[in-house]
């Protein structure tokens, strides 16, 4: 019986010692939470420790939210931490939204924080941007030609435009909404459309706010995580005469096409000339061949008695007379004599 009592006493001492160590380990956190009106039990602190949750972080963020008048329990903070979220940014964003009068609950703040995970964005930055709008350059300085958008009016004159877009975060569309790049791309498209539909570049220079009105009217912020407050034309320059340049290039192209067609026609004419020369030689060969038949016909006429010596003599006299007349006329040399 004495041994049993000793065992019980020893066990009680061990339990008491363990409890004392637990209380001593978490007493500072427990006391800090208690005096801050954000009480957390020792059991909850121990459970956090066993789950691998940094209880100091959870207690501090709960104290911060309680002091700001935002009721959040430790289970909610633990759940968000275990899901990979940043509880500090969530609590700070809730406080900032509450002070600014922006409706934002804990679940939506956690969802935005998880949506920003792995990016350079944070839920706190999103709330701050919703409170204090930021300015986006369109295009970005490292885009376009010298950080400007080139667009051509109907008269062929190009304009180079740089705009500044003032936006604020739309927390209702932040999850699943398009990013800054989409806003910049849509604004750039609107600028090109507005300038391209203008009859003259002078109309745009006289009234640059027409670009802003057209772009805002198109609702380029639809489906994005931002709400566009204003679009301001920061700079606009006159570029080159693209229309005249294109016309000159077209004229040069037409000239080359015409030259090619003329070369084709010249080659065809040369081919026809060569063909006609060949045909001429062929005709001359036929004439020579026909003339070669004359002596044979005369010989045949002699044999048949149809041609006599006197007839042949008269033929020779006529041929000689014709040859003499031709020489006098200059046809033999190809030039008439005076």
Coordinates of C-alpha atoms in Angstrom, one line a residue, residues 163-276:
X163 CA -1.2 58.2 -71.0
X164 CA -1.4 57.9 -67.3
X165 CA -4.2 55.7 -65.9
X166 CA -5.4 56.2 -62.3
X167 CA -6.9 53.0 -60.9
X168 CA -8.0 51.6 -57.6
X169 CA -8.5 48.1 -56.5
X170 CA -12.0 46.6 -56.9
X171 CA -12.0 44.1 -54.0
X172 CA -15.2 42.4 -55.3
X173 CA -13.4 41.5 -58.6
X174 CA -9.9 41.1 -57.2
X175 CA -10.2 37.3 -57.1
X176 CA -10.1 36.1 -60.7
X177 CA -9.9 39.6 -62.1
X178 CA -7.4 40.6 -64.8
X179 CA -4.1 42.3 -63.8
X180 CA -2.5 45.6 -64.6
X181 CA -1.1 44.2 -67.9
X182 CA -4.7 43.7 -69.2
X183 CA -5.7 47.3 -68.2
X184 CA -2.6 48.7 -70.0
X185 CA -3.3 46.6 -73.1
X186 CA -7.0 47.7 -73.2
X187 CA -6.2 51.3 -72.7
X188 CA -3.5 51.1 -75.5
X189 CA -6.1 49.5 -77.8
X190 CA -8.6 52.2 -77.1
X191 CA -6.0 54.9 -77.8
X192 CA -5.1 53.3 -81.2
X193 CA -8.8 53.0 -82.0
X194 CA -9.6 56.6 -81.2
X195 CA -6.7 58.0 -83.2
X196 CA -7.3 55.6 -86.1
X197 CA -11.0 56.7 -86.3
X198 CA -10.1 60.4 -86.4
X199 CA -10.3 62.1 -89.8
X200 CA -7.1 64.2 -89.1
X201 CA -4.4 64.2 -86.6
X202 CA -5.2 67.8 -86.0
X203 CA -8.5 66.8 -84.5
X204 CA -6.7 64.7 -81.8
X205 CA -4.2 67.5 -81.1
X206 CA -7.0 70.0 -80.7
X207 CA -9.0 67.8 -78.4
X208 CA -6.9 65.1 -76.7
X209 CA -9.5 64.5 -74.0
X210 CA -11.6 62.8 -76.7
X211 CA -9.2 59.8 -76.3
X212 CA -9.9 59.6 -72.6
X213 CA -13.7 59.8 -73.1
X214 CA -13.7 57.1 -75.8
X215 CA -11.6 54.7 -73.7
X216 CA -13.6 55.3 -70.6
X217 CA -16.8 54.8 -72.5
X218 CA -15.6 51.4 -73.7
X219 CA -15.4 50.1 -70.1
X220 CA -11.9 48.7 -70.4
X221 CA -11.9 47.9 -66.7
X222 CA -14.6 45.3 -67.1
X223 CA -13.4 41.9 -65.8
X224 CA -10.3 43.3 -64.2
X225 CA -9.3 43.7 -60.6
X226 CA -9.3 47.4 -60.9
X227 CA -11.6 50.3 -61.3
X228 CA -10.4 53.1 -63.7
X229 CA -10.9 56.5 -62.2
X230 CA -9.4 58.6 -64.9
X231 CA -7.3 58.4 -68.0
X232 CA -5.0 61.5 -68.6
X233 CA -3.0 62.1 -71.8
X234 CA 0.4 62.9 -70.4
X235 CA 2.2 63.5 -73.7
X236 CA 1.4 63.5 -77.4
X237 CA 3.8 64.0 -80.3
X238 CA 3.4 64.1 -84.1
X239 CA 5.2 61.3 -85.8
X240 CA 6.0 60.6 -89.4
X241 CA 3.7 60.8 -92.4
X242 CA 3.0 57.1 -92.7
X243 CA 0.4 57.6 -95.4
X244 CA 2.9 59.4 -97.8
X245 CA 5.6 56.8 -97.0
X246 CA 3.2 54.0 -97.9
X247 CA 2.1 55.7 -101.1
X248 CA 5.7 56.2 -102.1
X249 CA 6.5 52.6 -101.4
X250 CA 3.4 51.6 -103.4
X251 CA 4.5 53.8 -106.3
X252 CA 7.9 52.3 -106.3
X253 CA 6.4 48.8 -106.3
X254 CA 4.1 49.8 -109.2
X255 CA 7.1 51.1 -111.1
X256 CA 8.9 47.9 -110.7
X257 CA 5.9 45.9 -111.8
X258 CA 5.5 48.1 -114.9
X259 CA 9.2 47.7 -115.7
X260 CA 8.9 44.0 -115.3
X261 CA 5.8 44.0 -117.6
X262 CA 7.7 46.1 -120.2
X263 CA 10.6 43.8 -120.1
X264 CA 8.3 40.9 -120.8
X265 CA 6.7 42.7 -123.7
X266 CA 10.2 43.7 -125.0
X267 CA 11.4 40.0 -124.8
X268 CA 8.2 39.0 -126.6
X269 CA 8.8 41.6 -129.4
X270 CA 12.4 40.4 -129.8
X271 CA 11.2 36.8 -130.0
X272 CA 8.7 37.8 -132.7
X273 CA 11.4 39.8 -134.6
X274 CA 13.7 36.8 -134.5
X275 CA 10.8 34.6 -135.7
X276 CA 10.0 37.0 -138.6

